[in-house]
Short mmCIF file of C-alpha atoms and ligand atoms in Angstrom, two decimals:
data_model
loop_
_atom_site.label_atom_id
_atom_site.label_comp_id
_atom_site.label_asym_id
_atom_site.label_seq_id
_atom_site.Cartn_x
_atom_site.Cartn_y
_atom_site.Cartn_z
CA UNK F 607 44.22 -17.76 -28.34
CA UNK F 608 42.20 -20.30 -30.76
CA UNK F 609 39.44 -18.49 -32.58
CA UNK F 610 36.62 -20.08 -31.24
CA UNK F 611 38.04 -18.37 -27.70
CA UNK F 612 38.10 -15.24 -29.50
CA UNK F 613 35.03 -15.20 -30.70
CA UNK F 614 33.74 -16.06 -27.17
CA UNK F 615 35.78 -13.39 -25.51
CA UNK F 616 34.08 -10.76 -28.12
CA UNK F 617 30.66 -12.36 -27.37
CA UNK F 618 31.06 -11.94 -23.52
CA UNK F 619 32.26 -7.98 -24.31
CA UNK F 620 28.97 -6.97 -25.93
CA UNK F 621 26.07 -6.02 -23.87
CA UNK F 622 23.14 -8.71 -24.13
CA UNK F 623 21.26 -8.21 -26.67
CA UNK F 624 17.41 -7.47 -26.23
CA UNK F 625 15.24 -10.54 -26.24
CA UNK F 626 12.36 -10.59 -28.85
CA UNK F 627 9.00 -9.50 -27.34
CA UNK F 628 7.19 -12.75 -25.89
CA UNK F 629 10.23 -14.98 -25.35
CA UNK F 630 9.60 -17.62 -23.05
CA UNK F 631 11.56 -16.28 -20.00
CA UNK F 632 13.36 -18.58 -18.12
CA UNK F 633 12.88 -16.50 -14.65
CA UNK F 634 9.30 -17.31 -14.98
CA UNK F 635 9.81 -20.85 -15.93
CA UNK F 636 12.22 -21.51 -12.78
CA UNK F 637 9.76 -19.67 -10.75
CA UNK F 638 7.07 -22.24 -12.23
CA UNK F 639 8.86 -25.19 -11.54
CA UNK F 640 9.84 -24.41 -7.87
CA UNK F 641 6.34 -24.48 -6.99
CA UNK F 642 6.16 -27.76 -4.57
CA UNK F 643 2.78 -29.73 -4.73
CA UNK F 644 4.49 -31.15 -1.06
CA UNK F 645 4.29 -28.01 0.45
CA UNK F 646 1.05 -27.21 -0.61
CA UNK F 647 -0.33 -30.36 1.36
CA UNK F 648 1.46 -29.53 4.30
CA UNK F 649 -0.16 -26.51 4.14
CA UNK F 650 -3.38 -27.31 3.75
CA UNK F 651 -3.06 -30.34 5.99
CA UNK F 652 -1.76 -27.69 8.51
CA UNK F 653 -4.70 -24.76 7.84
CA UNK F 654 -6.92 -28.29 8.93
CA UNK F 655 -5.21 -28.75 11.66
CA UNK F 656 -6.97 -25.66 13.19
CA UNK F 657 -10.44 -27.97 13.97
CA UNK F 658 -12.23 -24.30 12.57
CA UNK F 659 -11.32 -21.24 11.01
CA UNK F 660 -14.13 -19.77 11.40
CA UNK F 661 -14.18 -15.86 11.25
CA UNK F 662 -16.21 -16.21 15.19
CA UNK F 663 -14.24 -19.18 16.37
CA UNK F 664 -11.73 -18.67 18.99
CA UNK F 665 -9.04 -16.06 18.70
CA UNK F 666 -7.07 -17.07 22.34
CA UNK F 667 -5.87 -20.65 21.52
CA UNK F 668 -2.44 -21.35 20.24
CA UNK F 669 -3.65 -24.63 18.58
CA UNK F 670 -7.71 -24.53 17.55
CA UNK F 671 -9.82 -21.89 15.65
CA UNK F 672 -8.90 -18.31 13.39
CA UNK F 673 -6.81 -16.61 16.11
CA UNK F 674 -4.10 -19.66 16.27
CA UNK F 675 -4.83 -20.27 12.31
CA UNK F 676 -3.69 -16.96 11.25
CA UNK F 677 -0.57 -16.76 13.78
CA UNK F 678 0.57 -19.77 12.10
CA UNK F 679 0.49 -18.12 8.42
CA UNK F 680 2.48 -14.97 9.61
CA UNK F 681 4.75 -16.75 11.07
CA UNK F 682 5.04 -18.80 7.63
CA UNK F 683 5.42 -15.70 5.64
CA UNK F 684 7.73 -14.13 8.24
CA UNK F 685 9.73 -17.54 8.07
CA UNK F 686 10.03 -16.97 3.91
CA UNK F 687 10.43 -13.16 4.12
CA UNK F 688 13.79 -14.33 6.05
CA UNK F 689 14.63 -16.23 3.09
CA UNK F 690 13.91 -13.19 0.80
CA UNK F 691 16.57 -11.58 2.45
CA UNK F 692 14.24 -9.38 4.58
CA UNK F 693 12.37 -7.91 1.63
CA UNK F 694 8.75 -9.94 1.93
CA UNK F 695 7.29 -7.50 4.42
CA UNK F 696 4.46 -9.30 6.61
CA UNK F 697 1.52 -7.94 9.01
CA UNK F 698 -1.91 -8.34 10.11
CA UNK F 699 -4.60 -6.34 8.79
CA UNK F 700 -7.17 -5.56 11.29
CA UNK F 701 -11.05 -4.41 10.44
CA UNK F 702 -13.35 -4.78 12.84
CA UNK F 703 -16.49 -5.30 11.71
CA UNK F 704 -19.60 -4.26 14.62
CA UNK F 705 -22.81 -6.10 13.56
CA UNK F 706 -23.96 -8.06 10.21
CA UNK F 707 -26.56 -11.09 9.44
CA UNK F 708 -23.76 -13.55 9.63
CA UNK F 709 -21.83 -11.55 12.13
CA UNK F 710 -23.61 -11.25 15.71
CA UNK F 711 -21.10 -8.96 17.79
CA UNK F 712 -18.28 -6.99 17.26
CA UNK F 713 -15.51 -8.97 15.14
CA UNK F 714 -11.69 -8.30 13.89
CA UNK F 715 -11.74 -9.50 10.43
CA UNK F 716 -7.76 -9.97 10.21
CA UNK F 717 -6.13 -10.25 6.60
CA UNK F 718 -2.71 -11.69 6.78
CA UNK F 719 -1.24 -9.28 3.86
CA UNK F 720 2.33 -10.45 2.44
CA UNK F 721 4.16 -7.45 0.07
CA UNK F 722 7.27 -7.68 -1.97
CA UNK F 723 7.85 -4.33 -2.85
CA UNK F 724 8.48 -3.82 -6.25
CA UNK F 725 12.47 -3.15 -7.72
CA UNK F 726 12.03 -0.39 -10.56
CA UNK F 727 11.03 2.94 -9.10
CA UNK F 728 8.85 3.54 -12.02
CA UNK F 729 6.89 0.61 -11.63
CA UNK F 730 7.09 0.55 -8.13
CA UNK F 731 3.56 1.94 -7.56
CA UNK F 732 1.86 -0.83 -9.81
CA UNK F 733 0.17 -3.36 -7.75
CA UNK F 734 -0.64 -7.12 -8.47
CA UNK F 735 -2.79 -8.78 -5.81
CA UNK F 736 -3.21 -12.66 -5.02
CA UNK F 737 -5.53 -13.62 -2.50
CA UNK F 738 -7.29 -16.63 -0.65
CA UNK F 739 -9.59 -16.76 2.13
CA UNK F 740 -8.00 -18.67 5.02
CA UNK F 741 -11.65 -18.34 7.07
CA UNK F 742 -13.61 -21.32 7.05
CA UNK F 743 -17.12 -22.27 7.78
CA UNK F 744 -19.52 -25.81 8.57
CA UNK F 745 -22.88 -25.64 7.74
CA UNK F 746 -23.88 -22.87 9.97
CA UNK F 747 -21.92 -19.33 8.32
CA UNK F 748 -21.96 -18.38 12.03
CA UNK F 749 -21.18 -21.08 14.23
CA UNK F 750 -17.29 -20.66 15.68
CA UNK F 751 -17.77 -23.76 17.56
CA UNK F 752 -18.07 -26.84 14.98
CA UNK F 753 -15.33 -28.41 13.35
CA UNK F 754 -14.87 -26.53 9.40
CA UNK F 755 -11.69 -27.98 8.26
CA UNK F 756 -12.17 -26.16 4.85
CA UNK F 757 -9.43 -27.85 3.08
CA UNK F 758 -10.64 -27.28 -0.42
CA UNK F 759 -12.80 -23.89 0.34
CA UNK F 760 -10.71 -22.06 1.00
CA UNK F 761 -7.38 -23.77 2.22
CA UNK F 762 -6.29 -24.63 -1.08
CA UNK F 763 -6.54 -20.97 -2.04
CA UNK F 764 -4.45 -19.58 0.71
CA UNK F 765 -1.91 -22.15 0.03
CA UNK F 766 -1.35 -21.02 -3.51
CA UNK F 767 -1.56 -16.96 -1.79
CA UNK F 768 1.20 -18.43 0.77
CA UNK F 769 3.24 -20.71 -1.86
CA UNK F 770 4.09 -17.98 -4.52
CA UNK F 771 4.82 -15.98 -1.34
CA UNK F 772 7.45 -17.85 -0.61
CA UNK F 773 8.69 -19.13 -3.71
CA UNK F 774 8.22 -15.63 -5.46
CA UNK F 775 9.76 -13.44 -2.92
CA UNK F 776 13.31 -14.87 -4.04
CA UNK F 777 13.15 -12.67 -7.29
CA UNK F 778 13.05 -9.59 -7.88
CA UNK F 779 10.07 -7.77 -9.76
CA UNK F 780 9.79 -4.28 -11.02
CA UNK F 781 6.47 -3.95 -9.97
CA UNK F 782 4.89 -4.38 -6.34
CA UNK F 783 3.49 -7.91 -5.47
CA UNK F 784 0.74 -8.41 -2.45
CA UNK F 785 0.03 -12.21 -1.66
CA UNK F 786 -3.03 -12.18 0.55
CA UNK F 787 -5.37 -14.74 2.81
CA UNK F 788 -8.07 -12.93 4.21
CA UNK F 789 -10.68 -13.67 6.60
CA UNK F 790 -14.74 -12.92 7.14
CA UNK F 791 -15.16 -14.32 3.63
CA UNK F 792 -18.03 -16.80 4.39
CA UNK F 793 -19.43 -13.57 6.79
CA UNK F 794 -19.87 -11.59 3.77
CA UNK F 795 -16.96 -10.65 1.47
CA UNK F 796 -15.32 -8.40 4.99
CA UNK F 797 -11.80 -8.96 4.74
CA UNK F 798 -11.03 -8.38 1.15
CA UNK F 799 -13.48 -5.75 0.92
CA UNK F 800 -11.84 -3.85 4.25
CA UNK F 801 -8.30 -4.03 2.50
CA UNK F 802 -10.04 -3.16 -1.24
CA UNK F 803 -12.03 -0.13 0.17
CA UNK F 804 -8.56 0.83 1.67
CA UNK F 805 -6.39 0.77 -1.49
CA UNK F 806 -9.47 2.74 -3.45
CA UNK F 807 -8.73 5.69 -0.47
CA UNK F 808 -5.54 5.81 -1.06
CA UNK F 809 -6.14 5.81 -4.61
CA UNK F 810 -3.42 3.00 -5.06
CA UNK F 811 -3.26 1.50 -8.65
CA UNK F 812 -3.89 -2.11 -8.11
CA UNK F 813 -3.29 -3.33 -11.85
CA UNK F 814 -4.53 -6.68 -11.32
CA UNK F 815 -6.51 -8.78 -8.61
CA UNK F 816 -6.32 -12.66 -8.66
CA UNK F 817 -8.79 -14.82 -6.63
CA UNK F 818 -8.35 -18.11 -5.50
CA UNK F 819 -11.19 -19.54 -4.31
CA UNK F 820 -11.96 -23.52 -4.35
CA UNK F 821 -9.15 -25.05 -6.19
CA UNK F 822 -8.59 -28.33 -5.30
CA UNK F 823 -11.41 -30.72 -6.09
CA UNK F 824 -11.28 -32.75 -9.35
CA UNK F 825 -14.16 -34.75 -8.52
CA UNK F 826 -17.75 -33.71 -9.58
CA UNK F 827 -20.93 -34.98 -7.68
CA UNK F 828 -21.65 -36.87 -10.50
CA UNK F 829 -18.16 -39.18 -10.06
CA UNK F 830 -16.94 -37.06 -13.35
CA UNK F 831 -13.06 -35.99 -13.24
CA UNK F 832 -11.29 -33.33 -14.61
CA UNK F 833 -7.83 -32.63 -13.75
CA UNK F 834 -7.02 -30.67 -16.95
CA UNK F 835 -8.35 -27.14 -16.70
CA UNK F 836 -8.76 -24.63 -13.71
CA UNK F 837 -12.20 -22.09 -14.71
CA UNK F 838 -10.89 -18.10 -15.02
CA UNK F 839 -14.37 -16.14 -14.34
CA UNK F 840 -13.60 -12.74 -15.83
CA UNK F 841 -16.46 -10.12 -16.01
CA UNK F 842 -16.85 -7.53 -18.69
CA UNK F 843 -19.25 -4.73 -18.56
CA UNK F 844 -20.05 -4.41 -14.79
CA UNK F 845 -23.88 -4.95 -13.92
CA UNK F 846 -24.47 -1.39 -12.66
CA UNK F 847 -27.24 1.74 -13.85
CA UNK F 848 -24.48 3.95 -14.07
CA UNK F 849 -21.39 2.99 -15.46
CA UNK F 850 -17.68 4.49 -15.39
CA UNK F 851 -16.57 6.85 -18.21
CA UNK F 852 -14.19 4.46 -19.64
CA UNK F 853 -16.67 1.96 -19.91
CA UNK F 854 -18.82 3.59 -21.71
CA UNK F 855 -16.64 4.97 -24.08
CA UNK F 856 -15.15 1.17 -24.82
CA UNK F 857 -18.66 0.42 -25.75
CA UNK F 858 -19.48 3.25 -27.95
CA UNK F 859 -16.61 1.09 -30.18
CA UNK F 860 -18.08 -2.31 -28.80
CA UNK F 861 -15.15 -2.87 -26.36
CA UNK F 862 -17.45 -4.52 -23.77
CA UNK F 863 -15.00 -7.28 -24.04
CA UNK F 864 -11.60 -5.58 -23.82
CA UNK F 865 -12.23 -4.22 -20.37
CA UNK F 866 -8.97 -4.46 -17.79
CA UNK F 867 -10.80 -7.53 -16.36
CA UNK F 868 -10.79 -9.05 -19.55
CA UNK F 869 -7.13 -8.10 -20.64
CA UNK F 870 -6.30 -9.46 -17.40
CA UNK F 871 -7.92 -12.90 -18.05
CA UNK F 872 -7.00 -12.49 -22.07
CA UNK F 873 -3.22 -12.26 -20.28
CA UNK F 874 -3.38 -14.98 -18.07
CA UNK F 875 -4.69 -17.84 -20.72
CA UNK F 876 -1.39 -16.48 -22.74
CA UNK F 877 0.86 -17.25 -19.76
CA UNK F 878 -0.75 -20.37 -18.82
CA UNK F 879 -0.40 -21.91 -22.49
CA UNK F 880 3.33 -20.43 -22.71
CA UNK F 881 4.53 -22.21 -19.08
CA UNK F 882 2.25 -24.27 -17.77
CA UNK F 883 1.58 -27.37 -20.26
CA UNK F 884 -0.54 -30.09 -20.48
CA UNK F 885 -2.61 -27.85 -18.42
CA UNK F 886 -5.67 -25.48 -19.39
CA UNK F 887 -7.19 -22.33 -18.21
CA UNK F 888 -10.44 -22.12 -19.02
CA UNK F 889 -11.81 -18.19 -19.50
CA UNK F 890 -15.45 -17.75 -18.51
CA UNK F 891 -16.93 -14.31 -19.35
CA UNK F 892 -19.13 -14.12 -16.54
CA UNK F 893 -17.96 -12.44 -12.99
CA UNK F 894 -18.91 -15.59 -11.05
CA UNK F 895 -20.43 -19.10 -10.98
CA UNK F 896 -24.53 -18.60 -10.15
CA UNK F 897 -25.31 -17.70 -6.67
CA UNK F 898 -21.97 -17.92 -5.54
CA UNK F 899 -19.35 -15.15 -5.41
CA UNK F 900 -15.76 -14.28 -3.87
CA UNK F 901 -13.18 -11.76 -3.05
CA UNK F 902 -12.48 -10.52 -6.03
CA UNK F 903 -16.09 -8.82 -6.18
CA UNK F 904 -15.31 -5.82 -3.75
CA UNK F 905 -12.43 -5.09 -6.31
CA UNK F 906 -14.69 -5.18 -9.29
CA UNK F 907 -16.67 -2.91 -7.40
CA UNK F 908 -14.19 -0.24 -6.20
CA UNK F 909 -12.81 -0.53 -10.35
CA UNK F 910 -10.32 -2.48 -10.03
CA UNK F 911 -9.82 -5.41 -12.44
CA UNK F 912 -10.12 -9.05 -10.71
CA UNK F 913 -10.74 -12.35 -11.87
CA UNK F 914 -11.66 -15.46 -9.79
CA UNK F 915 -10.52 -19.12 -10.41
CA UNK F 916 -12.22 -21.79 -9.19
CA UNK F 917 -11.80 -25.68 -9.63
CA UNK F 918 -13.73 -27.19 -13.25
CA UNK F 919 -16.33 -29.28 -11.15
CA UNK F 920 -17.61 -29.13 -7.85
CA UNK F 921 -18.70 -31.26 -5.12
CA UNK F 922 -21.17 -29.71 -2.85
CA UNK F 923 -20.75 -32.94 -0.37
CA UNK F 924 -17.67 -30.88 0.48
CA UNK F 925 -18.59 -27.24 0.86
CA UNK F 926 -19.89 -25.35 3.95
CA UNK F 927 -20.83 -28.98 4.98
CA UNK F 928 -20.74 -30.37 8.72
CA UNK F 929 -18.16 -33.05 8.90
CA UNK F 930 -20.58 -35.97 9.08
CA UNK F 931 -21.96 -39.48 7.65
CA UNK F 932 -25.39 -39.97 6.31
CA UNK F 933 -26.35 -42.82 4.17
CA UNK F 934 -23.14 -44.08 3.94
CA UNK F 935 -21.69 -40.67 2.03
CA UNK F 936 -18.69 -38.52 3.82
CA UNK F 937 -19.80 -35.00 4.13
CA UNK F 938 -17.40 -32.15 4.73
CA UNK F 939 -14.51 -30.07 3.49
CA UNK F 940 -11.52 -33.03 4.40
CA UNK F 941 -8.19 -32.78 2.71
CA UNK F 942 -8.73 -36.38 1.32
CA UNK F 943 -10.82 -34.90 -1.07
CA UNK F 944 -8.41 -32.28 -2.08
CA UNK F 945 -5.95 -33.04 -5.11
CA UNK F 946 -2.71 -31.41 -4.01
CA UNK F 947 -1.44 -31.81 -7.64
CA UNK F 948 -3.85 -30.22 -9.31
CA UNK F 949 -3.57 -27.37 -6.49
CA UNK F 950 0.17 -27.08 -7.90
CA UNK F 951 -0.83 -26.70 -10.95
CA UNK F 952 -3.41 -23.87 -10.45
CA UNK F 953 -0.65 -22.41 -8.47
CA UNK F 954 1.89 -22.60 -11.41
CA UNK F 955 -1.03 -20.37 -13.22
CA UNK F 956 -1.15 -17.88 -10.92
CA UNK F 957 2.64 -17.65 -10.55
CA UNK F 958 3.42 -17.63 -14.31
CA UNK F 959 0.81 -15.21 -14.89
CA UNK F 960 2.12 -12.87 -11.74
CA UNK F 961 5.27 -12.84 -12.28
CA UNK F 962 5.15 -11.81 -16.23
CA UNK F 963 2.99 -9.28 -14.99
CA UNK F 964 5.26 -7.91 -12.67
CA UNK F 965 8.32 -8.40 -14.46
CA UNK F 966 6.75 -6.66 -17.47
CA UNK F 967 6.36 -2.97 -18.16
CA UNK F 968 2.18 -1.14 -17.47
CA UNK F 969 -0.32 -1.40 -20.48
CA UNK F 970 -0.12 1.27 -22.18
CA UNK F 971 -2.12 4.46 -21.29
CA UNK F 972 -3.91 7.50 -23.07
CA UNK F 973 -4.47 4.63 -26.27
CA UNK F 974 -6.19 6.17 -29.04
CA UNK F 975 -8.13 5.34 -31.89
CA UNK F 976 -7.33 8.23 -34.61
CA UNK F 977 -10.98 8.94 -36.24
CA UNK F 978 -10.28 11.69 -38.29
CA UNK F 979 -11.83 10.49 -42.00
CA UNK F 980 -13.33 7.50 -43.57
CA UNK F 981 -10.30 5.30 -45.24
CA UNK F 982 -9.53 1.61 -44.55
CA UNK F 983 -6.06 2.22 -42.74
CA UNK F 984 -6.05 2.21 -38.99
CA UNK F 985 -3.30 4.06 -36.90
CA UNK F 986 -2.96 4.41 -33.17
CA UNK F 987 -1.36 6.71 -31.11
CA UNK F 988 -0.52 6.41 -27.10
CA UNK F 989 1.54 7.87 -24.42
CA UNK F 990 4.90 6.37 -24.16
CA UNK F 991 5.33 4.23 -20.84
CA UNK F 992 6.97 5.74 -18.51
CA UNK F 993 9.58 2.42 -17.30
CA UNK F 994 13.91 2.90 -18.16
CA UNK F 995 13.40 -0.42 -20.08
CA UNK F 996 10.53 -0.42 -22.66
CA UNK F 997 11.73 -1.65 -25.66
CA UNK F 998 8.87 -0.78 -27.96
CA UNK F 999 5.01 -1.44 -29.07
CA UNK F 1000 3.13 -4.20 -30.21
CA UNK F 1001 -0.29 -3.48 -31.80
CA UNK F 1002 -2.92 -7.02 -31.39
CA UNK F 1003 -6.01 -7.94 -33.08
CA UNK F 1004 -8.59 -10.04 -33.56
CA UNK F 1005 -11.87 -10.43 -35.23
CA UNK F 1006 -14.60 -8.29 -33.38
CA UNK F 1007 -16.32 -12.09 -32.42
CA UNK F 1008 -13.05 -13.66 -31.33
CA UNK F 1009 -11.80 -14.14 -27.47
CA UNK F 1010 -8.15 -13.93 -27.61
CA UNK F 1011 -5.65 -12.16 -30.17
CA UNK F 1012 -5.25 -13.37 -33.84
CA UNK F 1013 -2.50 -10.87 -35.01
CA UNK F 1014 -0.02 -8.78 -34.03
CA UNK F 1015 2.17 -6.07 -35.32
CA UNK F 1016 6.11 -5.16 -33.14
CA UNK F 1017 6.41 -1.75 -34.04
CA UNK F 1018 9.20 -0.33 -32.50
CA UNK F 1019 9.63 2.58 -30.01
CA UNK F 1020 7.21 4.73 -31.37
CA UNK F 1021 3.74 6.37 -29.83
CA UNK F 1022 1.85 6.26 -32.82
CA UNK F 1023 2.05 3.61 -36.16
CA UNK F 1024 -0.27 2.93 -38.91
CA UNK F 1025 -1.55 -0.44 -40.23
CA UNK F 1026 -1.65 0.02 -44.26
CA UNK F 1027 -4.65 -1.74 -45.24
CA UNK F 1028 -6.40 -2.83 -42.44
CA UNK F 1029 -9.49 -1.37 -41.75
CA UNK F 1030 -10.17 0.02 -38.14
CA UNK F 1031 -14.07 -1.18 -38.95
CA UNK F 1032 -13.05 -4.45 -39.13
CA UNK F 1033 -11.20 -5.79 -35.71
CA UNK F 1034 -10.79 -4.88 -32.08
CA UNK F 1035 -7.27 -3.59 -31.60
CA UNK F 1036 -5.12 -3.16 -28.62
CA UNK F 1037 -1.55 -1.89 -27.98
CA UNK F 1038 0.74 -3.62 -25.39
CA UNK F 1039 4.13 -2.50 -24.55
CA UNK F 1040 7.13 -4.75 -24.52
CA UNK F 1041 10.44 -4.49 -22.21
CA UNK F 1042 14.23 -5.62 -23.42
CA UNK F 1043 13.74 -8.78 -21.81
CA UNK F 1044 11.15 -9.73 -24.11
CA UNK F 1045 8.22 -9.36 -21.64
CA UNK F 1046 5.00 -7.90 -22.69
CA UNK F 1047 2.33 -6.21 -20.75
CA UNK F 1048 -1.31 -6.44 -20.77
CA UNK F 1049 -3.08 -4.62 -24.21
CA UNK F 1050 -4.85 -0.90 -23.38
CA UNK F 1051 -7.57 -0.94 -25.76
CA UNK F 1052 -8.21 2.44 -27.70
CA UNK F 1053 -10.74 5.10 -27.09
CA UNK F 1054 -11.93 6.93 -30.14
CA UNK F 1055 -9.85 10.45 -31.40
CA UNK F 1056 -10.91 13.17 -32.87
CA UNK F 1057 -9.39 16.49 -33.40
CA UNK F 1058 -10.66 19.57 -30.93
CA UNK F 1059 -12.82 21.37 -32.79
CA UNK F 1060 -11.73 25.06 -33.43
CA UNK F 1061 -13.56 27.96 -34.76
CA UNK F 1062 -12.61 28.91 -38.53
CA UNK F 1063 -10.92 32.31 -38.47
CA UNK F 1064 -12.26 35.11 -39.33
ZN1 ZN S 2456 -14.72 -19.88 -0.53
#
């Protein structure tokens, strides 16, 4: 036996050693680099194919309007859930919605709802949703009868939703992934807020919500392109009179901008720059473009934390337009305005970010901030995650008027550490949690604690 063979042989014996927090992983980056700008065309080109898919167009047909449309996507998923080896479970989900302003008699708003159920028992119950809206609409919300070919809004979306299906379902995760298209968007939100009102009933913990919704134009109305950057719009503080506990606690220590939503979003830019290059995400903190909206709204509203992405310019020639000619421009949503590349790319976002999520362990929970006396340290304590494989801590930070983390701190497997020297006062902190794979999870940021109070003794 020559050495070198020994040393390999001794190499093989050990057990692999843990990978340092944040290494690239090369799971994610084969699952980024199956995703097939082809078979996103053929997708879309297909979801076209349907003349409308309109949420009142005909259900009967096998080859024009929703009914046929969203047949053909469940038999798409069913075809990949094969190649999953059975584990990609697929089925309709049915609301029927009686009366609305864009809905004139009785409707079934059917989601086509795609789960791979997630591998580690622990994380099992953690829930990462992708969506697009496969409905489709011409000028008129509520005519079924037009053609709506809706190749960019919202085609493109359901063909990332359906793509990372497909290409996803070959792993395995340790936390539960749902790849959605829904329908009754252009009605009024019905679809995704049917399924979302659902999940809040049965209390599910949906850990992360990602909208795709108009992601394949790279023209502007102006002529301008921009191929470079898909928009993230994130919201922070939610627009409401009374707000949740949490929230209001975040902002007694100005966290109105370390929010889940905006972890989420913070976490997605960070996997986007670490697989996807040559190729931007651009966070917006705002919850939506002005007077428009999307599916990811009845999530924000039930408390969930969603985030929509939408192409960098738009072309309004193209949206919720009948297919038509006037003055010698092309109106209409066709696919030859769509940019299947850049679609891929968006999709490569959406998968990197996904599966790092799912692969990696919860944020942390029950993150504190200990306020027990003036002094310039800081030291945080949390509640140790509850997943086999958690590796240890990592405190971030940042300057109170930066977006994304500046600093960070690996601490070890501990549930509570102290930065000598660094002044609480001075940054927004957050604590993420890191597996022996090297993947990290989204930061928790800390609520504010101090001691109970007891009465002196007598
Ligand atoms: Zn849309």
């Amino acid at each position: 036996m020559n050495r070198s063979f020994a040393a390999a042989a001794v190499l093989l014996a050990l057990p692999a050693a843990a990978a340092p927090p944040g290494t690239p992983n090369p799971e994610i980056a084969a699952i980024v680099a199956d995703i097939s700008a082809a078979r996103i065309e053929a997708t879309i080109r297909k979801l076209v194919s349907f003349g409308t898919r309109n949420s009142l167009s005909d259900t009967e047909s096998g080859t024009r309007g929703i009914g046929a449309a969203r047949r053909w996507i469940k038999a798409e998923l069913e075809r990949c859930a094969r190649d999953s080896g059975g584990r990609l479970e697929v089925a309709f989900d049915d609301h029927l919605v009686e009366k609305a302003a864009r809905i004139p008699k009785p409707t079934h708003i059917v989601n086509v709802v795609a789960t791979l159920p997630g591998s580690q028992p622990e994380s099992a119950n953690r829930i990462y949703v992708i969506s697009g809206h496969y409905d489709s609409m011409p000028s008129n919300p509520s005519d079924g009868e037009k053609d709506a070919p809706g190749a960019n809004d919202d085609a493109s979306g359901s063909a990332v939703s359906m793509e990372l299906a497909c290409v996803m379902s070959k792993h395995r995760f340790d936390a539960t992934l749902v790849f959605m298209t829904v329908a009754g968007e252009e009605q009024g939100l019905f679809g995704s807020t049917g399924w979302a009102k659902a999940a809040r009933e049965k209390n599910l913990d949906i850990a992360g919500m990602l909208d795709n919704d108009i992601v394949g134009n790279t023209k502007s109305a102006e002529g301008a392109v921009d191929r470079s950057r898909v928009r993230l719009f994130a919201e922070g503080v939610p627009a409401r009179a009374a707000l949740p506990d949490n929230v209001v606690a975040a902002l007694r220590t100005s966290g109105e901008n370390d929010v889940p939503t905006r972890q989420l979003a913070r976490f997605i830019h960070e996997q986007a720059q670490r697989y996807v290059r040559d190729f931007a995400v651009q966070v917006i903190w705002r919850r939506d473009r002005y007077l428009r909206g999307g599916d990811h709204f009845p999530f924000l509203e039930q408390g969930y934390p969603a985030v929509r992405f939408t192409e960098p310019v738009e072309d309004w020639h193209h949206q919720h337009q009948d297919v038509r000619v006037e003055d010698g421009v092309q109106f209409g949503d066709l696919p030859q305005f769509v940019d299947f590349g850049y679609v891929a790319n968006v999709a490569r976002v959406n998968a990197a970010a996904l599966a790092a999520l799912a692969l990696g362990p919860s944020a942390p929970q029950e993150v504190e901030m200990e306020n027990l006396r003036l002094e310039n340290d800081t030291t945080l304590r949390w509640k140790a995650n509850p997943e086999p494989d958690v590796a240890g801590y990592r405190i971030v930070w940042r300057d109170t008027t930066a977006s994304d983390w500046q600093q960070s701190k690996d601490v070890g497997n501990v549930t509570r550490f102290t930065l000598a020297g660094i002044s609480k006062d001075n940054y927004n902190f957050g604590v993420q949690a890191y597996d022996r794979d090297g993947n990290v999870s989204m930061a928790s940021y800390p609520r504010p604690y101090r001691p109970p109070v007891t009465a002196p003794a007598k």
